[in-house]
CSV table of C-alpha atoms in Angstrom, one decimal:
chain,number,residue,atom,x,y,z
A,14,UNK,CA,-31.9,-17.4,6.3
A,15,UNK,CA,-28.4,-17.6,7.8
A,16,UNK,CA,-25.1,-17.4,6.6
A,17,UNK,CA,-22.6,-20.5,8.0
A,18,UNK,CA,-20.0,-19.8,6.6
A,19,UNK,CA,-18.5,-16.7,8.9
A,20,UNK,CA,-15.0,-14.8,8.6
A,21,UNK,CA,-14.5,-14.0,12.4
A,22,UNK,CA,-15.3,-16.6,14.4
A,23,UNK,CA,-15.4,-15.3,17.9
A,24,UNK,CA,-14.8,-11.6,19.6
A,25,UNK,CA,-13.2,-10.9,22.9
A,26,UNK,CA,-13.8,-7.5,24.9
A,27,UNK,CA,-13.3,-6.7,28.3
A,28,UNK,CA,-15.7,-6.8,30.7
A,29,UNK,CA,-14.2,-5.1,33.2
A,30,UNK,CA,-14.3,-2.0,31.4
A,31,UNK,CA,-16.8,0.8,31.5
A,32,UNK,CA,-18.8,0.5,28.5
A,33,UNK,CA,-18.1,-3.0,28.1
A,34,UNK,CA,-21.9,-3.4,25.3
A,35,UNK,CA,-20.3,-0.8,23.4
A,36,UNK,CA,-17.1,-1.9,23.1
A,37,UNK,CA,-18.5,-5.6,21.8
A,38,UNK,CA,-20.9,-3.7,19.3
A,39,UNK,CA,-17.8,-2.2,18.0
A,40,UNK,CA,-15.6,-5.1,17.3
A,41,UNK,CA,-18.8,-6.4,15.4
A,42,UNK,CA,-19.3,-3.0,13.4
A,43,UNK,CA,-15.4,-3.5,12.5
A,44,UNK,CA,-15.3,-7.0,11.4
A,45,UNK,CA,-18.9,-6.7,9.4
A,46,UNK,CA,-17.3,-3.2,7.7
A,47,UNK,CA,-14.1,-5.3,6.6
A,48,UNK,CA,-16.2,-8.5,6.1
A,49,UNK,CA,-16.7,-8.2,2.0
A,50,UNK,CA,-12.6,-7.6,1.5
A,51,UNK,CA,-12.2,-10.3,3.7
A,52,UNK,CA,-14.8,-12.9,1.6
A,53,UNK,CA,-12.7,-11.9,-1.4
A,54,UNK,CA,-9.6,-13.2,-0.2
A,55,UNK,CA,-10.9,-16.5,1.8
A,56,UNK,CA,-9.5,-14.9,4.6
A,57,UNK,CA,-10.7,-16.1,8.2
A,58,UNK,CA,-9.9,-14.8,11.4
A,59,UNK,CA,-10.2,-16.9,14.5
A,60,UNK,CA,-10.5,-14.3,17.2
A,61,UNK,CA,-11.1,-10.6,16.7
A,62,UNK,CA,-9.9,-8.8,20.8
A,63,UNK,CA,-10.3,-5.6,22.3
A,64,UNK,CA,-7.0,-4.9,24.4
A,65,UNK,CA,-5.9,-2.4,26.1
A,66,UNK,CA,-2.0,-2.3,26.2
A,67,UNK,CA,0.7,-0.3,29.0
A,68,UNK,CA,2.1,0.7,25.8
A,69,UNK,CA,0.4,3.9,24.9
A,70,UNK,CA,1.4,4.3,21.4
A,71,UNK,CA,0.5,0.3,20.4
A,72,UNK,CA,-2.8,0.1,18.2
A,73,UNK,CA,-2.9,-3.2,17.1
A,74,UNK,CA,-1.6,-6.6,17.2
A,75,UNK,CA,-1.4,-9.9,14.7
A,76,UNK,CA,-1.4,-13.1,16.3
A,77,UNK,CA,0.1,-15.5,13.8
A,78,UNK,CA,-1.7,-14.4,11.1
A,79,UNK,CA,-5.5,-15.7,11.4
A,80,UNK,CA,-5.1,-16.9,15.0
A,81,UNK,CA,-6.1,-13.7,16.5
A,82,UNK,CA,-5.9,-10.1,15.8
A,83,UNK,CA,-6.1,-7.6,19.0
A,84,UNK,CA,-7.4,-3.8,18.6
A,85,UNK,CA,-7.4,-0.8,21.1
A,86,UNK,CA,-10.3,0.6,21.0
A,87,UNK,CA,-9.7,3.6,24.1
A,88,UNK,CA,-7.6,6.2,24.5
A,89,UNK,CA,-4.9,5.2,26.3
A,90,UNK,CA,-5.6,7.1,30.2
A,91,UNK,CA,-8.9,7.0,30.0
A,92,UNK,CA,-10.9,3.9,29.9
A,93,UNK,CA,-14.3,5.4,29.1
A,94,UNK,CA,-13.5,7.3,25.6
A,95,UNK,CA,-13.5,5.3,22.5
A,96,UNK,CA,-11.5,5.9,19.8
A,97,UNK,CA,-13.0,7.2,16.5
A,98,UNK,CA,-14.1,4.5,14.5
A,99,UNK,CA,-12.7,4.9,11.1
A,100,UNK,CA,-9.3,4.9,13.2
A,101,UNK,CA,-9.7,1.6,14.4
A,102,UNK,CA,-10.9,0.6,11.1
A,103,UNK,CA,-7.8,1.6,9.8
A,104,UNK,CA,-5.6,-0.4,12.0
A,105,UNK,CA,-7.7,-3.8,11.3
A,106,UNK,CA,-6.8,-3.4,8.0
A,107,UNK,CA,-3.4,-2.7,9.0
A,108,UNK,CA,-3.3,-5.8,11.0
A,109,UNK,CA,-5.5,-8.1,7.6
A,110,UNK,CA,-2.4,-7.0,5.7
A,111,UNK,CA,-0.1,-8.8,8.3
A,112,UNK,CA,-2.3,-12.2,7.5
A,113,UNK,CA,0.2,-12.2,3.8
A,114,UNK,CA,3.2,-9.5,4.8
A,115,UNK,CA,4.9,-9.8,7.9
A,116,UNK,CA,7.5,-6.7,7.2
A,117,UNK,CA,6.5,-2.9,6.6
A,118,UNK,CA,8.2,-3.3,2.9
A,119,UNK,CA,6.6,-2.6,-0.5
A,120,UNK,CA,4.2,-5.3,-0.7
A,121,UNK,CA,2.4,-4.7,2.8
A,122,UNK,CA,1.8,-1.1,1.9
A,123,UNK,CA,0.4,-1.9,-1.5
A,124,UNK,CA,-1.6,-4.4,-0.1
A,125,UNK,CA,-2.6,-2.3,2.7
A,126,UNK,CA,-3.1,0.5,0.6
A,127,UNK,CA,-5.6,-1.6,-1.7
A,128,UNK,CA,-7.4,-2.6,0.9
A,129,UNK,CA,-8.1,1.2,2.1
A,130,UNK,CA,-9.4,1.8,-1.6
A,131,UNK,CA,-11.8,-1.1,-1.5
A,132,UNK,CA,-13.2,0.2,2.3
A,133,UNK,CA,-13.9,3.7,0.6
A,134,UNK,CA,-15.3,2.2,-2.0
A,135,UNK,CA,-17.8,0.1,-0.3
A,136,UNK,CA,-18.9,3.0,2.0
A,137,UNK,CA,-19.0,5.8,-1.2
A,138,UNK,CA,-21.5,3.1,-2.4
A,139,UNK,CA,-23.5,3.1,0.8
A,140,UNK,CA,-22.4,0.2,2.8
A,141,UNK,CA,-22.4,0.2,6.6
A,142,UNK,CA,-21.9,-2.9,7.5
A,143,UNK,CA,-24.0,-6.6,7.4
A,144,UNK,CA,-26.3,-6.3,10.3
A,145,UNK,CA,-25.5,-2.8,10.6
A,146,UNK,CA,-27.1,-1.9,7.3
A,147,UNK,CA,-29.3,1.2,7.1
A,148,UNK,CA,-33.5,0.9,6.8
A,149,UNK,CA,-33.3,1.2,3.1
A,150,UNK,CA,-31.4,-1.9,2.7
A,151,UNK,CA,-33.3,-4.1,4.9
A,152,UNK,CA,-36.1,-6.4,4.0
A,153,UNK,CA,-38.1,-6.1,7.3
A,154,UNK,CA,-38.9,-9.3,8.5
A,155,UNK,CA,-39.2,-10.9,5.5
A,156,UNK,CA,-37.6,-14.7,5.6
A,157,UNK,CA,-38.0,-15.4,2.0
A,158,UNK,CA,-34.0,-15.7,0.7
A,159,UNK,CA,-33.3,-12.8,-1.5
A,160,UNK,CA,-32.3,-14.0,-5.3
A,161,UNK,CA,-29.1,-12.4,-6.4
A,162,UNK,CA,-30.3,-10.6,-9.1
A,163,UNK,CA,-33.0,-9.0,-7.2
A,164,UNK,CA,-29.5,-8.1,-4.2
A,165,UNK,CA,-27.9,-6.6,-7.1
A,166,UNK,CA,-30.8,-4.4,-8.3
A,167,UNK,CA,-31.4,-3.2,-5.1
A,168,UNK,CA,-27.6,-2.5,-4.9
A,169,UNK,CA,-27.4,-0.7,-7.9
A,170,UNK,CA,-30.5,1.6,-6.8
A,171,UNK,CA,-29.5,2.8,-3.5
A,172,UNK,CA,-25.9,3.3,-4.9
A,173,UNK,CA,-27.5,5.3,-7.6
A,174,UNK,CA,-29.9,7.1,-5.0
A,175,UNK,CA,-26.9,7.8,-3.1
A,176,UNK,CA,-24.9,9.4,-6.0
A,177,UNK,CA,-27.7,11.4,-6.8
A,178,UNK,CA,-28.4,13.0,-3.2
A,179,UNK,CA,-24.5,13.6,-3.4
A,180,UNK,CA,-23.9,11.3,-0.2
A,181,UNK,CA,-20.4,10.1,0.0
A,182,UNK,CA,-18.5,8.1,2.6
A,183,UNK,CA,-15.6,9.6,4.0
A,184,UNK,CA,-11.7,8.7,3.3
A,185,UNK,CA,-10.0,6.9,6.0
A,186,UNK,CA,-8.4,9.1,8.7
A,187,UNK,CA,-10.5,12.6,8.2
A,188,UNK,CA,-13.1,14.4,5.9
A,189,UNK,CA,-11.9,16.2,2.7
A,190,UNK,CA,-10.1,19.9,3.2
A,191,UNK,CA,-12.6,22.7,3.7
A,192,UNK,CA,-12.4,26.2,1.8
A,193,UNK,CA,-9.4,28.1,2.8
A,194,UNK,CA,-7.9,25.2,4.7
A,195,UNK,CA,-4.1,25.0,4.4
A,196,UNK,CA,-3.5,21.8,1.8
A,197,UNK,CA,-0.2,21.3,3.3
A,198,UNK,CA,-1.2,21.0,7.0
A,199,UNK,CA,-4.2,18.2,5.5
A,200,UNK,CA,-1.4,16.2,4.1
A,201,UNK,CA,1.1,16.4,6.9
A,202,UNK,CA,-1.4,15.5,9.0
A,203,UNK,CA,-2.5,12.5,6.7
A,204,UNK,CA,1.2,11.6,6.8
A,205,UNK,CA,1.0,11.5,10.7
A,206,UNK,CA,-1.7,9.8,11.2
A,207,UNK,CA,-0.5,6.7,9.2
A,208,UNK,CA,2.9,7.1,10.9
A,209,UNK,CA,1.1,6.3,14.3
A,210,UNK,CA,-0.7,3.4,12.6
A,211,UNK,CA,2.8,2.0,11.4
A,212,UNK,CA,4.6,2.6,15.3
A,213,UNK,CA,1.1,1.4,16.7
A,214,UNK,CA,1.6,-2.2,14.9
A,215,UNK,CA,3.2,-4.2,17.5
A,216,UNK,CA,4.2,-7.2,15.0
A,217,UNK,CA,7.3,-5.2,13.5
A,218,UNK,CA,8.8,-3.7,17.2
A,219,UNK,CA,7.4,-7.1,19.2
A,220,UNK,CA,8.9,-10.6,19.3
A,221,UNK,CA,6.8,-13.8,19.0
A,222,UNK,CA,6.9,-14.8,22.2
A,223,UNK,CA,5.8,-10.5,23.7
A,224,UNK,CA,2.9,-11.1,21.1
A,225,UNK,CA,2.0,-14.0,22.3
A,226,UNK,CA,2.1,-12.6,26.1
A,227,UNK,CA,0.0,-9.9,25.2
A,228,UNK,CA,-2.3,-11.7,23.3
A,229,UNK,CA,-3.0,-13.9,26.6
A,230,UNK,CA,-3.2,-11.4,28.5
A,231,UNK,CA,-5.9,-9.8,26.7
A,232,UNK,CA,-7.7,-12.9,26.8
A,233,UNK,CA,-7.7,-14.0,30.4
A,234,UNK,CA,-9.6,-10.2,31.2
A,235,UNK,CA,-11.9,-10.5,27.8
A,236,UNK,CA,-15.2,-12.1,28.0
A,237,UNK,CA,-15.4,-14.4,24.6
A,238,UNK,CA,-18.8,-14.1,22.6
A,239,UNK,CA,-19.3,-16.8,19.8
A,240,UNK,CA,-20.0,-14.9,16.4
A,241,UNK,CA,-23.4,-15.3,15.3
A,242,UNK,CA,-24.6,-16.4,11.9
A,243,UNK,CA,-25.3,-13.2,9.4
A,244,UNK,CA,-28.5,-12.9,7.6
A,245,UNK,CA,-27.9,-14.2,4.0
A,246,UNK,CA,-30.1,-11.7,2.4
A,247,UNK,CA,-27.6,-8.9,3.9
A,248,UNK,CA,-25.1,-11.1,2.6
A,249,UNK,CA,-26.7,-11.1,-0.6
A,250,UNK,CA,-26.3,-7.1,-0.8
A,251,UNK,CA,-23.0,-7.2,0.8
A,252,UNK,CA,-21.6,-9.1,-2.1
A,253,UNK,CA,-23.6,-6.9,-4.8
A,254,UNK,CA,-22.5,-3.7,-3.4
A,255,UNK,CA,-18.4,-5.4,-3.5
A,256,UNK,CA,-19.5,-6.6,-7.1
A,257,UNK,CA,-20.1,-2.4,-8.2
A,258,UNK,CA,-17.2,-1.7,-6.2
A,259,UNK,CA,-15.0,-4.0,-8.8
A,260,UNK,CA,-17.1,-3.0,-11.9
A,261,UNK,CA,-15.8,0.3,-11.4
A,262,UNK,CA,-12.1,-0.8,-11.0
A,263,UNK,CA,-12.5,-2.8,-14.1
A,264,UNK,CA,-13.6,0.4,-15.7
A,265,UNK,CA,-10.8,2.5,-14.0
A,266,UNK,CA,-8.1,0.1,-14.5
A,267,UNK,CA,-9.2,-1.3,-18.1
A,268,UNK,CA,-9.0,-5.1,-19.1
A,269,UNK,CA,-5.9,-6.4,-17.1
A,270,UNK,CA,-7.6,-5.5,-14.2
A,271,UNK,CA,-8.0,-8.8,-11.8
A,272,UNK,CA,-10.1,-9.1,-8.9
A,273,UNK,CA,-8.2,-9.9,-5.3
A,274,UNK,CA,-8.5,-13.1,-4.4
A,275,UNK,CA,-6.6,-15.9,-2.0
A,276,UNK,CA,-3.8,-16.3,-4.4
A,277,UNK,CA,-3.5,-12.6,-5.6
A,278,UNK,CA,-4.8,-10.6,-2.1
A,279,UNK,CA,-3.4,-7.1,-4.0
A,280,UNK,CA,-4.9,-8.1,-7.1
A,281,UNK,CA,-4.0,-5.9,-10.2
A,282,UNK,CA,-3.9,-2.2,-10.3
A,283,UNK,CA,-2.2,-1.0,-13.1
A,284,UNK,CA,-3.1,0.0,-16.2
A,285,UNK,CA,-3.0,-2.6,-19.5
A,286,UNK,CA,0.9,-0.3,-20.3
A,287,UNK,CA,2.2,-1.1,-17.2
A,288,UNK,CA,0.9,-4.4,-15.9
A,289,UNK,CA,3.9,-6.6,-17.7
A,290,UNK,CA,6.7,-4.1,-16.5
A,291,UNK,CA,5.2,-4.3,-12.8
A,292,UNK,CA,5.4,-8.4,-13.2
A,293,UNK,CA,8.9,-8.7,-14.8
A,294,UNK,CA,9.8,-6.3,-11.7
A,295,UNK,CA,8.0,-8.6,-9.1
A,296,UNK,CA,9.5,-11.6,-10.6
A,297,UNK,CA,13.2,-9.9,-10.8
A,298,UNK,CA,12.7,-8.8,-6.9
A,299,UNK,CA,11.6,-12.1,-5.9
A,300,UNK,CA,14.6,-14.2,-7.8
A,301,UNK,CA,17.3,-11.9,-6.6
A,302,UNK,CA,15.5,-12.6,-2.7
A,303,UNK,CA,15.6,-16.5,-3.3
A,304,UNK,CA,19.1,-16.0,-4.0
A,305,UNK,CA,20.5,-14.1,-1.8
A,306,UNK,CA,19.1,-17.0,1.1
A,307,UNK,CA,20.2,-20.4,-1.1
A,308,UNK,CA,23.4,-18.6,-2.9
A,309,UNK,CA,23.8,-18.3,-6.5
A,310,UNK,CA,22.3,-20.7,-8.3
A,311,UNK,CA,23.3,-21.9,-11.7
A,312,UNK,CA,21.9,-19.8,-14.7
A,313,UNK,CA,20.3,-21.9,-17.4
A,314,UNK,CA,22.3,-21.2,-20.7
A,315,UNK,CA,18.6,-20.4,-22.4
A,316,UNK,CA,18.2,-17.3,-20.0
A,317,UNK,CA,22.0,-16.1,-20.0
A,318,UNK,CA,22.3,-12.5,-21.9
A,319,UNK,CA,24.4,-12.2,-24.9
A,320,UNK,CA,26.0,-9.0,-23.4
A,321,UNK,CA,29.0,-9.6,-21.1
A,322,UNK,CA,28.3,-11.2,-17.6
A,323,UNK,CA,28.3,-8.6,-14.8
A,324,UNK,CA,27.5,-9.3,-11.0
A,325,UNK,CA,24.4,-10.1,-9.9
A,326,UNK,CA,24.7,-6.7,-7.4
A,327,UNK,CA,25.7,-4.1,-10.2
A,328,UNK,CA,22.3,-5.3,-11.9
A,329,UNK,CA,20.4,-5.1,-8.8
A,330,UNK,CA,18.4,-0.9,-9.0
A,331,UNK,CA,19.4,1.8,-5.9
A,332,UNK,CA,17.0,1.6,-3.4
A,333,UNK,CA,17.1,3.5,0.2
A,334,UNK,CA,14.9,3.0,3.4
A,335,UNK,CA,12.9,5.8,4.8
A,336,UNK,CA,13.9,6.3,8.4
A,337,UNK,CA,9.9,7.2,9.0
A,338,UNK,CA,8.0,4.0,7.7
A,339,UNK,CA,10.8,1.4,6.9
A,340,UNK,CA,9.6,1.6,3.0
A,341,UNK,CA,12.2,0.4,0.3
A,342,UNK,CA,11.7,3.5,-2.0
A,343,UNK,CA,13.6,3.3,-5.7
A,344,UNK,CA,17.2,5.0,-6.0
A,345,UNK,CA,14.8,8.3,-8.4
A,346,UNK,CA,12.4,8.6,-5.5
A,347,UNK,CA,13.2,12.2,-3.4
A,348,UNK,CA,10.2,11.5,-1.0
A,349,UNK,CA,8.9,8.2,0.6
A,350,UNK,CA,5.8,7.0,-1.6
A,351,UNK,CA,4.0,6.0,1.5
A,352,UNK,CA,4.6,8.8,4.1
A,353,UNK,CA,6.3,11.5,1.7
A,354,UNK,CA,9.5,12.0,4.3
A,355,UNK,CA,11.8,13.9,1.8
A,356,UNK,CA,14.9,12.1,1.2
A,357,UNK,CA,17.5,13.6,3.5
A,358,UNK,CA,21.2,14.7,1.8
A,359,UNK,CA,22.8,12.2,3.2
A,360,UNK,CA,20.9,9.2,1.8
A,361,UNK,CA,21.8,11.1,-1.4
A,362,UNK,CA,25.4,11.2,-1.6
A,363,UNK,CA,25.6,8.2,-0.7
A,364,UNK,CA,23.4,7.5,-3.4
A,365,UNK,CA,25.8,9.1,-5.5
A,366,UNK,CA,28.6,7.2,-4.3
A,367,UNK,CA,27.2,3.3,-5.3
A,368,UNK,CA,26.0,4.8,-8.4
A,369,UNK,CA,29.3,5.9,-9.1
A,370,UNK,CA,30.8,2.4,-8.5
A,371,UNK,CA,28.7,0.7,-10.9
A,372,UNK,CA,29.6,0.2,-14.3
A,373,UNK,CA,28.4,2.6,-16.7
A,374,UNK,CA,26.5,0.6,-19.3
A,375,UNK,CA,23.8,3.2,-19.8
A,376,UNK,CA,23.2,3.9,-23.4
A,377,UNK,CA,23.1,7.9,-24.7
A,378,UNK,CA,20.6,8.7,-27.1
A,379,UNK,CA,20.6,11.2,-29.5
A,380,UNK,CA,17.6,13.7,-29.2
A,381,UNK,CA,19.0,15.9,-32.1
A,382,UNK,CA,17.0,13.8,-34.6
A,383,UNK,CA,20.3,13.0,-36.9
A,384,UNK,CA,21.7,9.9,-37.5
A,385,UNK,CA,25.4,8.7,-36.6
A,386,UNK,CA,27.0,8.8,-40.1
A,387,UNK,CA,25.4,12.0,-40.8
A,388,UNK,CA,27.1,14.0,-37.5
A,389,UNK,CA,29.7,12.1,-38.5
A,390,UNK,CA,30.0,13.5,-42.4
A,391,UNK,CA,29.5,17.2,-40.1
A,392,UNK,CA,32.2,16.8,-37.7
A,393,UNK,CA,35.0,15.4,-40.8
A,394,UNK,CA,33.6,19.1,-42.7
A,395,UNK,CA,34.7,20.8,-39.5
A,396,UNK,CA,37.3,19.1,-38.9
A,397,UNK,CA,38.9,19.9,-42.5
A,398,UNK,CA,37.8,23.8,-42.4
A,399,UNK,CA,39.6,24.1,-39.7
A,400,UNK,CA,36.7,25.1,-37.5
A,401,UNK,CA,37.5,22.7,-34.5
A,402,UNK,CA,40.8,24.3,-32.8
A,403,UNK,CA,39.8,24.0,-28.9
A,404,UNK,CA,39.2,20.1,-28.7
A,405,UNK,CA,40.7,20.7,-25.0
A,406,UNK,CA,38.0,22.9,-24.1
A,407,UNK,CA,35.2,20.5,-25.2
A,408,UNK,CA,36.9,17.8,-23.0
A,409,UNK,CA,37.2,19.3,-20.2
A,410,UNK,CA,33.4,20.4,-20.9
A,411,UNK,CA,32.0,17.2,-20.9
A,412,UNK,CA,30.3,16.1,-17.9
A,413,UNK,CA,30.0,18.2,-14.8
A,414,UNK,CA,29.3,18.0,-10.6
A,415,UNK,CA,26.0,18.6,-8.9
A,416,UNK,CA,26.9,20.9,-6.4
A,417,UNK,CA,24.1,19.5,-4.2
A,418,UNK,CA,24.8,16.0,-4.2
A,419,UNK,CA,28.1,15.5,-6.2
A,420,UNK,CA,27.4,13.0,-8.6
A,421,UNK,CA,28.9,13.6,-12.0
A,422,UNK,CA,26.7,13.9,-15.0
A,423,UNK,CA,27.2,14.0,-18.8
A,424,UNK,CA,27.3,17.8,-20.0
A,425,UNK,CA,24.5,17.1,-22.4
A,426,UNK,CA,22.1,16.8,-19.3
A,427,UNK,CA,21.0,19.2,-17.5
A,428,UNK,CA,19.6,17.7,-14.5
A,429,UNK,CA,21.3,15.4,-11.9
A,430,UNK,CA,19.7,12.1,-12.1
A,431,UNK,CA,20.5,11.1,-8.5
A,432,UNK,CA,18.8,14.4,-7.0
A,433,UNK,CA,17.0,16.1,-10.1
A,434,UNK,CA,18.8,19.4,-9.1
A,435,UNK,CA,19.4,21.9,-12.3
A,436,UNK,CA,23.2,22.5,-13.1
A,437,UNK,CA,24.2,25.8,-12.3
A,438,UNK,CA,25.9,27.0,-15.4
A,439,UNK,CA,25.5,25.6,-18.9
């Protein structure tokens, strides 16, 4: 039994090239590892390319989204050395998250970043690929279609087989840290490694017209080979395996969990507490976007607060761009949250300085646990005993300067909320 329905359509490697059989077996490894998050999205790719670019640095390319997406697969200078797999993996995913996000913002690294979890997933559970999978997944010669409940039991026993023997796929980019291995060099080294995948997409640093040159180029060298129809009972386990995979988000994540799909690619990772703050967020970022392209429009009376207007900018939240990765990180964020570059002091005063131009409408709570007329009732005591006579002192004592970033703060904190450095006297 076959499957007609496939999600790359074609591959392109070249010829020319030493190794040329292996370098076709690996675009069809990569496109049956990344073939289950692509079936859950509807996504369909019309060309998957081996290229091998001047540029040494450039890993990957997206051709107007689903039109064709080109990989490097050698080291640049040497023709006969493949790259390691899993790094290549990483890139097509890169380049998958390109088919919804052009820009390196927020959304393409969530998206990208979910569909790195689901990959893990899928090999943690055993998979290797459709066509590729290992003995103990394969029915022989069998040509009898697999039912689906039959797929998922065998799923759920070699998962369970595998969790037992304590085999576990690796994370993208490396194996975990060994005993007595420096944590810090591990992450700075993770952080590098998805730097060069972010300078190695050539969509962000490339115009349409040098993508489309490229991409040509590529494929006047490349031999084309028509992808051939999977076996559906492979399929069949595929899909079970990716079926565990989201039975354990649901568990993770709880009931407002949802599955990615063609209209939600990033599906729903938070938390049933946080999944309506993350939505009125979305929906604030993208109606301050539509705005800012069409101008203001008119706000319906139903929607206008009952507090006095402000401008549409002092309500906007701080952001700053990480000079590394291009992410959009919020105004409280010291380090990027995709490639953890710390904040540099300069972002931070000026920071400080916007912050200090807004309007302060930030209300002060009172953490002593009395109420208003109470402190009140104590103050008008005080205040009648005499036992207030330095009421300059306590003005001139109510706020104070970070000496780090020189924002000024309300004496009754005792952390800067710009940088989170500690006051230095109280």
């Amino acid at each position: 039994m076959a499957e007609h329905d496939p999600h790359i359509l074609s591959y392109s490697h070249l010829r020319e090239f030493p190794r040329e059989k292996e370098a076709l077996h690996s675009l069809k490894k990569i496109a049956s590892l990344v073939k289950p998050l692509m079936r859950a999205r509807g996504w369909k790719v019309n060309e998957l390319a081996e290229f091998y670019p001047d540029q040494a640095n450039l890993l990957g390319l997206n051709q107007n989204k689903t039109l064709k997406i080109l990989l490097r697969l050698r080291y640049p200078g040497d023709k006969t050395q493949f790259m390691p797999l899993e790094q290549v993996v990483d890139t097509m995913l890169h380049e998958l998250a390109h088919i919804v996000h052009g820009p390196h913002d927020e959304k393409f690294h969530a998206l990208w970043n979910k569909l790195r979890e689901e990959y893990e997933a899928l090999i943690r559970k055993g998979y290797t690929g459709e066509r590729f999978l290992s003995e103990g997944h394969r029915l022989g010669g069998s040509s009898r279609r697999l039912p689906m409940h039959e797929a998922r039991r065998l799923a759920r026993a070699a998962a369970e087989q595998r969790k037992r023997s304590g085999g576990s796929g690796q994370r993208l980019g490396g194996a975990a840290p060994r005993p007595g291995e420096d944590i810090r060099r591990v992450i700075v080294d993770a952080v590098e490694r998805r730097n060069r995948a972010l300078k190695g997409c050539g969509n962000t640093n490339h115009s349409e017209r040098e993508i489309r040159n490229i991409s040509d180029q590529a494929t006047q060298n490349g031999f084309k080979t028509k992808a051939e129809e999977d076996a559906a009972n492979e399929t069949a386990i595929a899909q079970a395996l990716w079926e565990l995979v989201q039975e354990d988000e649901k568990q993770k994540f709880g009931s407002s969990y949802v599955e990615p799909s063609a209209q939600n690619p990033a599906g729903d990772m938070f938390p049933d507490g946080d999944k309506s703050q993350d939505q009125t967020s979305l929906t604030k970022g993208e109606s301050s976007k539509s705005s800012s392209s069409s101008g203001p429009p008119p706000v319906p009376a139903a929607t206008r607060p009952n507090q006095r207007p402000t401008a549409s900018a002092e309500n906007e939240p701080l952001t700053w761009t990480c000079q590394i990765c291009t992410l959009v990180n919020k105004a409280d964020f010291l380090c990027c949250a995709a490639c953890e570059n710390e904040r540099s002091t300069e972002v931070s005063v000026e920071l400080s300085k916007k912050d200090g131009k807004r309007p302060n409408t930030r209300e002060v709570v009172d953490l002593t646990g009395s109420s208003p007329v109470r402190k009140r009732t104590k103050e008008e005591k005080k205040t009648a005993t005499g036992g207030s006579n330095r009421p300059s002192n306590s003005a001139a004592s109510s706020t104070w300067t970070c000496s780090f970033c020189g924002r000024k703060m309300d004496s009754q904190w005792w952390t800067c909320a710009t940088c989170a450095r500690l006051k230095d006297s109280s």
